[in-house]
Amino acid sequence: MKSLSRSQYILDNMRNAMQPNSHASRRISAVAMAVALSSPLAAATPDERAKALEARMTPEEQQALVHGIMALPIVPGTVMPPDAIPGAGYVPGVPRLGIPALKETDASLGVSYVSGMRKDGATALPSAALMGATWNPDLLREGGAMIGGEARAKGFNVLLAGGVNLVRDPRNGRNFEYFGEDPLHSGILAGAAVTGVQSAGVISTVKHFAVNAQETGRQILNSKIGEAAARESDLLAFEIAIERGQPGAVMCAYNRVNGDYSCENAELLDRTLKRDWGYPGFVMSDWGAVHGVEAAIAGLDQQSGAQLDKQVWFGAPLKQKVASDPAYAARLRDMNRRILRSMIAANVIDNPPVKAAIDFEKNAAVARRVADEGIVLLRNRGVLPLVAGARSIAVIGGYADTGVLSGGGSSQVAEEGGPAAVIPMGGEGPFAFLRSAYFHKSPPLAAIRARAKGAAVTFNDGSYVADAARTAARADVAIVFATQWMMEGYDVADLGLPNGQDALIEAVAQANPNTIVVLQTGGPVLMPWLDKTAAVVEAWYPGARGGDAIAAVLFGEVNPSGKLPVTFPASYDQLPRPRIPGWDTIDKSFDGTGNEGKLLDVDYDIEGSDVGYRWFARKGEKPLFPFGHGLSYTDFRFGDLKLSGGNSLTARFTVTNSGKVAGKEVAQAYLLSGPQGTTRRLIGFAKVDLKPGESKVVTITADPRLLAQWDKPRHGWRLNGGRYAIGVGGSSADLPLTGEAVVAPRTIAP
Ligand code: BGC
C-alpha cells in the first residue's frame, strides 16, 4: 500500500468529507478540519502550498523573490544584506510568511571557494568530465549528496550544480563542468547528481539552458540549431536530467538560441521547458544574462546577480509592467509560485540549513571513490599496473610534487586552508585574478612513493626537456604528468598540451620505452607522441584525493573502469568546426566588454544532433580514442544477446570477467540502423562489477525517444516501425554483439 504523508491523509479525509453522503463526512470532526486548514501541512503538495503562500503575499513581497544580487562585496555597488553569505547569490525572503532568503553557491563540483573570500574550504569532487567517465549514476548521486550536504552545512540552500551542456567542441573551456557528448549519458548522470544534491535539502539547478557550447564570446554567441536537432541532442540531455533529477531550478544561459537570448527565449523557456515538459520549478538567469523586462513574459522567473545586468529588470521595470499589464501581473504570481514550489519541494522552508561542522575526511573518501571510477586507462602496452619489481621510477612534470589540477571559474573549489598552489596564468583587467590554476593537496608524487616500496622515486619538474629526458633514461619507468588548464569564460586555443609539454613527453618517451603519460586535462587533447608511449592514463581533474586515485590505478590497487564520455579526435579537420568560431575576430576577455554590439552566429546544424561520436560515425572518421573507450587490467567477454522488439527495444546479454582480477565493465548498447538508415546512438548502458570468472546478465531497454526522430510539424517524437539493429559492447567502436528486432510504429508526446 502506498504510504500517505500526514498532510496527504488529512487532505484525503477532507476531500472525502466534502462528498455529501460519505461516512467520512460523519467521521471527520470540525476540529480536525480546522487543524487541517490552519496548519502549514494543509496544502499537501508543494504546488498547493506554494499557491496558498503566494496568495498571502503583498505586491511588494511578490517583487522580493524574483530578483537577487551576486553576493560578493567585490562587485561594485554591492550592499551585502546582514544574513548574506559570500557566494554566488542572495535573494531576500519574506520573513513575515516564513519564507527564507535564497542563499546560493556554485556549483557542480562542490561548494565554490570564491577566491578565498569566505575563507572556508570544501571538498572538491573530480571534474564533471571525470564523473561522466564513471558512467555510474549511483556514485554521482552519492557525490551530489556529499556536496549538497556541505552547501547546507555552510548555510546555503541553493547549489548551482547540474551542468549538463553537451560537449560539442573539445576546446570549450567549461567542458570540465559537463558530463560528456551524449544526451542519454549526460541526462542520466546529471539527473543522478541533482537527486543527490537535493536529497541534502538544497535546491539544485541544471544549467546552462541551452546550447551554450563554447565560452569564446558567450555573451554574443547565437547558437543556430534546427528544432529537431536541438530536441534530439542538447535539449534531450536537459529533458532526461530534469525528469530524473527534478531540479528546483533551471538556469538559462548567456548565449542566444536562434536569435533570442536564452533567458528571454519563449521557445526554450515557455514552450519547451514549461509547456511541453511540464516543468513545475523556476527558471533563474545566469549572472548578467538578462537584457530586458520582457524576459518575464518569455518564461524567466528570477533575475540572478542583478547588479551585473544593465538594470534590475525584475525590480522597478517589472513593477511598472505589473501595474499596467495583466499578463505581467499573472506572470509575477506564477514566478512566485514556481520559486516557492521549489523551495517547498526541496524542503528548504520546512527544514532550513543549519551551519554545522563538516567531516572532510569522510567526504574526501567520496571524492576518491568517484575518482577511482572515472580515471580512464587509454593505452597500455603491458607496463601497467606497476609491479613491485621496478627499482627506479622517474616522476616528471605537471606539479606532481605539489598536487592535482582543477578547473577555474565560478565552479572552483578549494580545500580547508586553501589550495596546495595557486599559479597565476596571466591576463589583464579586473577579472585577471580569476585566471589562476589551483592545485588540490593530493600530490601524486607522495602517493606513488607510498606505494613504490623499495623503488627509488625521483622527481624532475620537467622545465628543461633534455634534463627530464636524462632523468627518465636512468629510471626503469618514467611517469610524465601533463596538464591542460581550462577555465570558464575562455576556450583553449587548441588541443595541444600547453607550455611545450608535448615536446617533453616526446623526449621522455624517446629516452625511456617504459614511459607512462598521466594526463590531467579538461577534455580531449591530441597526442602526437602516443605511439612512443607505453601507457596513457586520462585522470581529468581528479579532485580532492586525485593524487591517491591516480597512484592507486597505476599500481593496480584500483582496476581502472572509466570510459570516455567524449570522443578524442585525431585531428582538427575531423571536427565539425576545425577552428573555434570567433576566435580570431572577437574580444576574448572574460567579460567580453569589447564585444558590445557584435553578434557571433555559430551553426550547430553542421552536425545537428550528430554530436561527438555520432558525427565521427556519420563521416566515417576514426578518432584517436572513441567515445566509450577505456581499458581494464582484466578482460571482459560479451555473449548471449537476445533482443526483443514491440513498443520499444530490449537487449539482454551476459558480461563475463574472463581475466584474473576483479573489475568493472561499462556495457553499452548502440542503435546502429533503423528504418531511417544507419546511425550510431547510445540507447543504454550499465556498469557491472565482476569477480574473475563471474558472469552477469544485463538488460537494457531503450528509451523510445532514442529510437525516434523529432517531428517538427507534428510537434512530437515519431518512431518509425520496422527493423532496428543494435550493437552491444565495451565502447562505441567495439561492439562484438549485434542483432535486430522489429519495433512497432508510434508517436510520443513531447
Ligand atoms: C556561470 C554560472 C554560475 C554563475 C554564478 C556564471 O558566470 O556561468 O555557471 O553559476 O556565474 O556564479
PDB file of N, CA and C in Angstrom, residues 666-749:
ATOM      1  N   VAL A 666      31.704  -1.229 -18.350  1.00  0.00           N
ATOM      2  CA  VAL A 666      30.511  -0.465 -18.741  1.00  0.00           C
ATOM      3  C   VAL A 666      29.977  -1.080 -20.030  1.00  0.00           C
ATOM      4  N   ALA A 667      28.885  -1.819 -19.890  1.00  0.00           N
ATOM      5  CA  ALA A 667      28.250  -2.418 -21.065  1.00  0.00           C
ATOM      6  C   ALA A 667      27.437  -1.336 -21.752  1.00  0.00           C
ATOM      7  N   GLN A 668      27.633  -1.187 -23.052  1.00  0.00           N
ATOM      8  CA  GLN A 668      26.983  -0.103 -23.794  1.00  0.00           C
ATOM      9  C   GLN A 668      26.200  -0.671 -24.968  1.00  0.00           C
ATOM     10  N   ALA A 669      25.007  -0.162 -25.170  1.00  0.00           N
ATOM     11  CA  ALA A 669      24.196  -0.605 -26.310  1.00  0.00           C
ATOM     12  C   ALA A 669      23.954   0.582 -27.235  1.00  0.00           C
ATOM     13  N   TYR A 670      24.191   0.376 -28.510  1.00  0.00           N
ATOM     14  CA  TYR A 670      24.037   1.448 -29.505  1.00  0.00           C
ATOM     15  C   TYR A 670      23.067   1.028 -30.596  1.00  0.00           C
ATOM     16  N   LEU A 671      22.262   1.978 -31.011  1.00  0.00           N
ATOM     17  CA  LEU A 671      21.454   1.789 -32.204  1.00  0.00           C
ATOM     18  C   LEU A 671      22.389   1.929 -33.407  1.00  0.00           C
ATOM     19  N   LEU A 672      22.339   0.959 -34.313  1.00  0.00           N
ATOM     20  CA  LEU A 672      23.226   1.002 -35.479  1.00  0.00           C
ATOM     21  C   LEU A 672      22.475   1.345 -36.756  1.00  0.00           C
ATOM     22  N   SER A 673      21.230   0.872 -36.836  1.00  0.00           N
ATOM     23  CA  SER A 673      20.435   1.231 -38.011  1.00  0.00           C
ATOM     24  C   SER A 673      18.965   1.023 -37.704  1.00  0.00           C
ATOM     25  N   GLY A 674      18.150   1.690 -38.475  1.00  0.00           N
ATOM     26  CA  GLY A 674      16.697   1.568 -38.340  1.00  0.00           C
ATOM     27  C   GLY A 674      16.086   1.944 -39.671  1.00  0.00           C
ATOM     28  N   PRO A 675      14.778   2.101 -39.715  1.00  0.00           N
ATOM     29  CA  PRO A 675      14.128   2.439 -40.976  1.00  0.00           C
ATOM     30  C   PRO A 675      14.674   3.739 -41.580  1.00  0.00           C
ATOM     31  N   GLN A 676      15.286   4.590 -40.746  1.00  0.00           N
ATOM     32  CA  GLN A 676      15.821   5.858 -41.252  1.00  0.00           C
ATOM     33  C   GLN A 676      17.206   5.698 -41.877  1.00  0.00           C
ATOM     34  N   GLY A 677      17.805   4.515 -41.749  1.00  0.00           N
ATOM     35  CA  GLY A 677      19.156   4.325 -42.280  1.00  0.00           C
ATOM     36  C   GLY A 677      20.138   4.048 -41.157  1.00  0.00           C
ATOM     37  N   THR A 678      21.429   4.148 -41.487  1.00  0.00           N
ATOM     38  CA  THR A 678      22.426   3.822 -40.470  1.00  0.00           C
ATOM     39  C   THR A 678      22.690   5.039 -39.583  1.00  0.00           C
ATOM     40  N   THR A 679      23.099   4.731 -38.386  1.00  0.00           N
ATOM     41  CA  THR A 679      23.344   5.786 -37.406  1.00  0.00           C
ATOM     42  C   THR A 679      24.243   5.194 -36.328  1.00  0.00           C
ATOM     43  N   ARG A 680      24.529   5.937 -35.286  1.00  0.00           N
ATOM     44  CA  ARG A 680      25.147   5.369 -34.080  1.00  0.00           C
ATOM     45  C   ARG A 680      24.654   6.188 -32.919  1.00  0.00           C
ATOM     46  N   ARG A 681      23.979   5.530 -32.022  1.00  0.00           N
ATOM     47  CA  ARG A 681      23.312   6.266 -30.956  1.00  0.00           C
ATOM     48  C   ARG A 681      23.252   5.417 -29.703  1.00  0.00           C
ATOM     49  N   LEU A 682      23.801   5.942 -28.623  1.00  0.00           N
ATOM     50  CA  LEU A 682      23.762   5.215 -27.349  1.00  0.00           C
ATOM     51  C   LEU A 682      22.308   5.084 -26.900  1.00  0.00           C
ATOM     52  N   ILE A 683      21.876   3.835 -26.665  1.00  0.00           N
ATOM     53  CA  ILE A 683      20.482   3.674 -26.211  1.00  0.00           C
ATOM     54  C   ILE A 683      20.410   3.129 -24.785  1.00  0.00           C
ATOM     55  N   GLY A 684      21.540   2.805 -24.215  1.00  0.00           N
ATOM     56  CA  GLY A 684      21.522   2.365 -22.822  1.00  0.00           C
ATOM     57  C   GLY A 684      22.898   1.896 -22.396  1.00  0.00           C
ATOM     58  N   PHE A 685      23.104   1.859 -21.080  1.00  0.00           N
ATOM     59  CA  PHE A 685      24.388   1.374 -20.559  1.00  0.00           C
ATOM     60  C   PHE A 685      24.203   0.892 -19.130  1.00  0.00           C
ATOM     61  N   ALA A 686      25.128   0.069 -18.695  1.00  0.00           N
ATOM     62  CA  ALA A 686      25.083  -0.431 -17.315  1.00  0.00           C
ATOM     63  C   ALA A 686      26.502  -0.732 -16.883  1.00  0.00           C
ATOM     64  N   LYS A 687      26.836  -0.327 -15.677  1.00  0.00           N
ATOM     65  CA  LYS A 687      28.176  -0.633 -15.162  1.00  0.00           C
ATOM     66  C   LYS A 687      28.075  -1.886 -14.304  1.00  0.00           C
ATOM     67  N   VAL A 688      28.883  -2.891 -14.646  1.00  0.00           N
ATOM     68  CA  VAL A 688      28.775  -4.182 -13.965  1.00  0.00           C
ATOM     69  C   VAL A 688      30.085  -4.516 -13.263  1.00  0.00           C
ATOM     70  N   ASP A 689      29.938  -4.937 -12.020  1.00  0.00           N
ATOM     71  CA  ASP A 689      31.090  -5.267 -11.179  1.00  0.00           C
ATOM     72  C   ASP A 689      31.255  -6.785 -11.190  1.00  0.00           C
ATOM     73  N   LEU A 690      32.403  -7.271 -11.636  1.00  0.00           N
ATOM     74  CA  LEU A 690      32.545  -8.724 -11.808  1.00  0.00           C
ATOM     75  C   LEU A 690      33.838  -9.249 -11.210  1.00  0.00           C
ATOM     76  N   LYS A 691      33.692 -10.340 -10.465  1.00  0.00           N
ATOM     77  CA  LYS A 691      34.887 -11.036  -9.971  1.00  0.00           C
ATOM     78  C   LYS A 691      35.462 -11.862 -11.119  1.00  0.00           C
ATOM     79  N   PRO A 692      36.717 -12.289 -11.002  1.00  0.00           N
ATOM     80  CA  PRO A 692      37.265 -13.113 -12.083  1.00  0.00           C
ATOM     81  C   PRO A 692      36.369 -14.337 -12.317  1.00  0.00           C
ATOM     82  N   GLY A 693      36.046 -14.599 -13.554  1.00  0.00           N
ATOM     83  CA  GLY A 693      35.223 -15.767 -13.899  1.00  0.00           C
ATOM     84  C   GLY A 693      33.729 -15.536 -13.766  1.00  0.00           C
ATOM     85  N   GLU A 694      33.343 -14.435 -13.152  1.00  0.00           N
ATOM     86  CA  GLU A 694      31.913 -14.213 -12.912  1.00  0.00           C
ATOM     87  C   GLU A 694      31.206 -13.663 -14.168  1.00  0.00           C
ATOM     88  N   SER A 695      29.930 -14.042 -14.311  1.00  0.00           N
ATOM     89  CA  SER A 695      29.089 -13.526 -15.405  1.00  0.00           C
ATOM     90  C   SER A 695      27.860 -12.863 -14.813  1.00  0.00           C
ATOM     91  N   LYS A 696      27.377 -11.838 -15.475  1.00  0.00           N
ATOM     92  CA  LYS A 696      26.101 -11.245 -15.057  1.00  0.00           C
ATOM     93  C   LYS A 696      25.252 -10.970 -16.291  1.00  0.00           C
ATOM     94  N   VAL A 697      23.949 -11.110 -16.103  1.00  0.00           N
ATOM     95  CA  VAL A 697      23.027 -10.793 -17.200  1.00  0.00           C
ATOM     96  C   VAL A 697      22.649  -9.321 -17.083  1.00  0.00           C
ATOM     97  N   VAL A 698      22.730  -8.638 -18.209  1.00  0.00           N
ATOM     98  CA  VAL A 698      22.387  -7.214 -18.242  1.00  0.00           C
ATOM     99  C   VAL A 698      21.170  -7.034 -19.143  1.00  0.00           C
ATOM    100  N   THR A 699      20.221  -6.253 -18.684  1.00  0.00           N
ATOM    101  CA  THR A 699      19.053  -5.948 -19.510  1.00  0.00           C
ATOM    102  C   THR A 699      18.994  -4.445 -19.735  1.00  0.00           C
ATOM    103  N   ILE A 700      18.919  -4.062 -20.990  1.00  0.00           N
ATOM    104  CA  ILE A 700      18.831  -2.633 -21.323  1.00  0.00           C
ATOM    105  C   ILE A 700      17.595  -2.422 -22.192  1.00  0.00           C
ATOM    106  N   THR A 701      16.705  -1.559 -21.735  1.00  0.00           N
ATOM    107  CA  THR A 701      15.549  -1.205 -22.562  1.00  0.00           C
ATOM    108  C   THR A 701      15.722   0.224 -23.035  1.00  0.00           C
ATOM    109  N   ALA A 702      15.620   0.398 -24.349  1.00  0.00           N
ATOM    110  CA  ALA A 702      15.854   1.732 -24.914  1.00  0.00           C
ATOM    111  C   ALA A 702      14.696   2.661 -24.585  1.00  0.00           C
ATOM    112  N   ASP A 703      15.031   3.877 -24.205  1.00  0.00           N
ATOM    113  CA  ASP A 703      14.029   4.932 -24.114  1.00  0.00           C
ATOM    114  C   ASP A 703      13.563   5.152 -25.556  1.00  0.00           C
ATOM    115  N   PRO A 704      12.249   5.016 -25.845  1.00  0.00           N
ATOM    116  CA  PRO A 704      11.807   5.087 -27.247  1.00  0.00           C
ATOM    117  C   PRO A 704      12.201   6.387 -27.950  1.00  0.00           C
ATOM    118  N   ARG A 705      12.436   7.465 -27.178  1.00  0.00           N
ATOM    119  CA  ARG A 705      12.859   8.712 -27.820  1.00  0.00           C
ATOM    120  C   ARG A 705      14.204   8.560 -28.528  1.00  0.00           C
ATOM    121  N   LEU A 706      14.971   7.559 -28.060  1.00  0.00           N
ATOM    122  CA  LEU A 706      16.287   7.373 -28.671  1.00  0.00           C
ATOM    123  C   LEU A 706      16.214   6.587 -29.976  1.00  0.00           C
ATOM    124  N   LEU A 707      15.086   5.949 -30.202  1.00  0.00           N
ATOM    125  CA  LEU A 707      14.896   5.260 -31.478  1.00  0.00           C
ATOM    126  C   LEU A 707      14.136   6.164 -32.450  1.00  0.00           C
ATOM    127  N   ALA A 708      13.604   7.261 -31.919  1.00  0.00           N
ATOM    128  CA  ALA A 708      12.693   8.103 -32.702  1.00  0.00           C
ATOM    129  C   ALA A 708      13.395   9.330 -33.268  1.00  0.00           C
ATOM    130  N   GLN A 709      12.648  10.047 -34.098  1.00  0.00           N
ATOM    131  CA  GLN A 709      13.098  11.361 -34.574  1.00  0.00           C
ATOM    132  C   GLN A 709      12.090  12.400 -34.094  1.00  0.00           C
ATOM    133  N   TRP A 710      12.584  13.605 -33.896  1.00  0.00           N
ATOM    134  CA  TRP A 710      11.675  14.693 -33.554  1.00  0.00           C
ATOM    135  C   TRP A 710      10.959  15.129 -34.828  1.00  0.00           C
ATOM    136  N   ASP A 711       9.639  15.170 -34.747  1.00  0.00           N
ATOM    137  CA  ASP A 711       8.838  15.520 -35.917  1.00  0.00           C
ATOM    138  C   ASP A 711       8.315  16.943 -35.709  1.00  0.00           C
ATOM    139  N   LYS A 712       8.926  17.891 -36.393  1.00  0.00           N
ATOM    140  CA  LYS A 712       8.594  19.298 -36.150  1.00  0.00           C
ATOM    141  C   LYS A 712       7.121  19.603 -36.478  1.00  0.00           C
ATOM    142  N   PRO A 713       6.644  19.222 -37.673  1.00  0.00           N
ATOM    143  CA  PRO A 713       5.237  19.560 -37.963  1.00  0.00           C
ATOM    144  C   PRO A 713       4.254  18.978 -36.954  1.00  0.00           C
ATOM    145  N   ARG A 714       4.513  17.765 -36.487  1.00  0.00           N
ATOM    146  CA  ARG A 714       3.566  17.157 -35.531  1.00  0.00           C
ATOM    147  C   ARG A 714       3.891  17.497 -34.078  1.00  0.00           C
ATOM    148  N   HIS A 715       4.993  18.163 -33.880  1.00  0.00           N
ATOM    149  CA  HIS A 715       5.429  18.574 -32.554  1.00  0.00           C
ATOM    150  C   HIS A 715       5.432  17.393 -31.570  1.00  0.00           C
ATOM    151  N   GLY A 716       6.208  16.413 -31.909  1.00  0.00           N
ATOM    152  CA  GLY A 716       6.334  15.239 -31.039  1.00  0.00           C
ATOM    153  C   GLY A 716       7.376  14.301 -31.634  1.00  0.00           C
ATOM    154  N   TRP A 717       7.544  13.176 -30.968  1.00  0.00           N
ATOM    155  CA  TRP A 717       8.506  12.179 -31.456  1.00  0.00           C
ATOM    156  C   TRP A 717       7.779  11.202 -32.372  1.00  0.00           C
ATOM    157  N   ARG A 718       8.442  10.848 -33.449  1.00  0.00           N
ATOM    158  CA  ARG A 718       7.874   9.855 -34.360  1.00  0.00           C
ATOM    159  C   ARG A 718       8.830   8.670 -34.437  1.00  0.00           C
ATOM    160  N   LEU A 719       8.312   7.526 -34.018  1.00  0.00           N
ATOM    161  CA  LEU A 719       9.134   6.312 -34.076  1.00  0.00           C
ATOM    162  C   LEU A 719       8.606   5.485 -35.246  1.00  0.00           C
ATOM    163  N   ASN A 720       9.429   5.342 -36.250  1.00  0.00           N
ATOM    164  CA  ASN A 720       9.006   4.567 -37.414  1.00  0.00           C
ATOM    165  C   ASN A 720       9.059   3.084 -37.097  1.00  0.00           C
ATOM    166  N   GLY A 721       8.041   2.358 -37.533  1.00  0.00           N
ATOM    167  CA  GLY A 721       8.055   0.913 -37.324  1.00  0.00           C
ATOM    168  C   GLY A 721       9.033   0.251 -38.283  1.00  0.00           C
ATOM    169  N   GLY A 722       9.588  -0.869 -37.852  1.00  0.00           N
ATOM    170  CA  GLY A 722      10.484  -1.607 -38.739  1.00  0.00           C
ATOM    171  C   GLY A 722      11.611  -2.269 -37.981  1.00  0.00           C
ATOM    172  N   ARG A 723      12.620  -2.673 -38.727  1.00  0.00           N
ATOM    173  CA  ARG A 723      13.751  -3.412 -38.138  1.00  0.00           C
ATOM    174  C   ARG A 723      14.798  -2.441 -37.600  1.00  0.00           C
ATOM    175  N   TYR A 724      15.192  -2.689 -36.382  1.00  0.00           N
ATOM    176  CA  TYR A 724      16.232  -1.875 -35.753  1.00  0.00           C
ATOM    177  C   TYR A 724      17.402  -2.788 -35.397  1.00  0.00           C
ATOM    178  N   ALA A 725      18.598  -2.366 -35.792  1.00  0.00           N
ATOM    179  CA  ALA A 725      19.790  -3.160 -35.466  1.00  0.00           C
ATOM    180  C   ALA A 725      20.553  -2.474 -34.346  1.00  0.00           C
ATOM    181  N   ILE A 726      20.984  -3.271 -33.400  1.00  0.00           N
ATOM    182  CA  ILE A 726      21.780  -2.666 -32.336  1.00  0.00           C
ATOM    183  C   ILE A 726      23.083  -3.440 -32.137  1.00  0.00           C
ATOM    184  N   GLY A 727      24.014  -2.774 -31.519  1.00  0.00           N
ATOM    185  CA  GLY A 727      25.298  -3.381 -31.200  1.00  0.00           C
ATOM    186  C   GLY A 727      25.574  -3.215 -29.717  1.00  0.00           C
ATOM    187  N   VAL A 728      26.203  -4.231 -29.128  1.00  0.00           N
ATOM    188  CA  VAL A 728      26.488  -4.196 -27.690  1.00  0.00           C
ATOM    189  C   VAL A 728      27.967  -4.488 -27.475  1.00  0.00           C
ATOM    190  N   GLY A 729      28.586  -3.740 -26.571  1.00  0.00           N
ATOM    191  CA  GLY A 729      29.990  -3.996 -26.266  1.00  0.00           C
ATOM    192  C   GLY A 729      30.533  -3.010 -25.262  1.00  0.00           C
ATOM    193  N   GLY A 730      31.861  -2.898 -25.261  1.00  0.00           N
ATOM    194  CA  GLY A 730      32.521  -2.108 -24.230  1.00  0.00           C
ATOM    195  C   GLY A 730      32.952  -0.731 -24.680  1.00  0.00           C
ATOM    196  N   SER A 731      32.606  -0.331 -25.909  1.00  0.00           N
ATOM    197  CA  SER A 731      32.927   1.011 -26.398  1.00  0.00           C
ATOM    198  C   SER A 731      32.106   1.249 -27.661  1.00  0.00           C
ATOM    199  N   SER A 732      31.955   2.518 -28.045  1.00  0.00           N
ATOM    200  CA  SER A 732      31.163   2.798 -29.252  1.00  0.00           C
ATOM    201  C   SER A 732      31.813   2.205 -30.492  1.00  0.00           C
ATOM    202  N   ALA A 733      33.109   1.877 -30.391  1.00  0.00           N
ATOM    203  CA  ALA A 733      33.805   1.341 -31.557  1.00  0.00           C
ATOM    204  C   ALA A 733      34.137  -0.143 -31.393  1.00  0.00           C
ATOM    205  N   ASP A 734      33.612  -0.763 -30.362  1.00  0.00           N
ATOM    206  CA  ASP A 734      33.897  -2.186 -30.149  1.00  0.00           C
ATOM    207  C   ASP A 734      32.602  -2.858 -29.701  1.00  0.00           C
ATOM    208  N   LEU A 735      31.858  -3.337 -30.681  1.00  0.00           N
ATOM    209  CA  LEU A 735      30.529  -3.875 -30.398  1.00  0.00           C
ATOM    210  C   LEU A 735      30.458  -5.318 -30.885  1.00  0.00           C
ATOM    211  N   PRO A 736      30.966  -6.257 -30.072  1.00  0.00           N
ATOM    212  CA  PRO A 736      31.025  -7.645 -30.522  1.00  0.00           C
ATOM    213  C   PRO A 736      29.654  -8.294 -30.743  1.00  0.00           C
ATOM    214  N   LEU A 737      28.620  -7.828 -30.076  1.00  0.00           N
ATOM    215  CA  LEU A 737      27.293  -8.435 -30.254  1.00  0.00           C
ATOM    216  C   LEU A 737      26.429  -7.530 -31.114  1.00  0.00           C
ATOM    217  N   THR A 738      25.783  -8.117 -32.103  1.00  0.00           N
ATOM    218  CA  THR A 738      24.818  -7.324 -32.879  1.00  0.00           C
ATOM    219  C   THR A 738      23.563  -8.151 -33.095  1.00  0.00           C
ATOM    220  N   GLY A 739      22.466  -7.491 -33.286  1.00  0.00           N
ATOM    221  CA  GLY A 739      21.209  -8.194 -33.536  1.00  0.00           C
ATOM    222  C   GLY A 739      20.153  -7.218 -34.009  1.00  0.00           C
ATOM    223  N   GLU A 740      19.015  -7.782 -34.371  1.00  0.00           N
ATOM    224  CA  GLU A 740      17.930  -6.942 -34.892  1.00  0.00           C
ATOM    225  C   GLU A 740      16.613  -7.290 -34.216  1.00  0.00           C
ATOM    226  N   ALA A 741      15.738  -6.331 -34.155  1.00  0.00           N
ATOM    227  CA  ALA A 741      14.379  -6.587 -33.654  1.00  0.00           C
ATOM    228  C   ALA A 741      13.429  -5.643 -34.367  1.00  0.00           C
ATOM    229  N   VAL A 742      12.163  -6.066 -34.406  1.00  0.00           N
ATOM    230  CA  VAL A 742      11.160  -5.238 -35.070  1.00  0.00           C
ATOM    231  C   VAL A 742      10.429  -4.408 -34.017  1.00  0.00           C
ATOM    232  N   VAL A 743      10.401  -3.122 -34.255  1.00  0.00           N
ATOM    233  CA  VAL A 743       9.757  -2.210 -33.307  1.00  0.00           C
ATOM    234  C   VAL A 743       8.516  -1.622 -33.981  1.00  0.00           C
ATOM    235  N   ALA A 744       7.448  -1.517 -33.196  1.00  0.00           N
ATOM    236  CA  ALA A 744       6.176  -1.018 -33.728  1.00  0.00           C
ATOM    237  C   ALA A 744       6.219   0.505 -33.868  1.00  0.00           C
ATOM    238  N   PRO A 745       5.513   1.021 -34.870  1.00  0.00           N
ATOM    239  CA  PRO A 745       5.494   2.480 -35.017  1.00  0.00           C
ATOM    240  C   PRO A 745       4.703   3.134 -33.886  1.00  0.00           C
ATOM    241  N   ARG A 746       5.085   4.315 -33.533  1.00  0.00           N
ATOM    242  CA  ARG A 746       4.301   5.057 -32.541  1.00  0.00           C
ATOM    243  C   ARG A 746       4.706   6.526 -32.524  1.00  0.00           C
ATOM    244  N   THR A 747       3.859   7.318 -31.955  1.00  0.00           N
ATOM    245  CA  THR A 747       4.241   8.709 -31.738  1.00  0.00           C
ATOM    246  C   THR A 747       4.310   8.923 -30.229  1.00  0.00           C
ATOM    247  N   ILE A 748       5.153   9.826 -29.836  1.00  0.00           N
ATOM    248  CA  ILE A 748       5.361  10.078 -28.407  1.00  0.00           C
ATOM    249  C   ILE A 748       5.215  11.585 -28.199  1.00  0.00           C
ATOM    250  N   ALA A 749       4.417  11.936 -27.226  1.00  0.00           N
ATOM    251  CA  ALA A 749       4.201  13.364 -26.958  1.00  0.00           C
ATOM    252  C   ALA A 749       5.518  14.011 -26.541  1.00  0.00           C
TER     253      ALA A 749
END
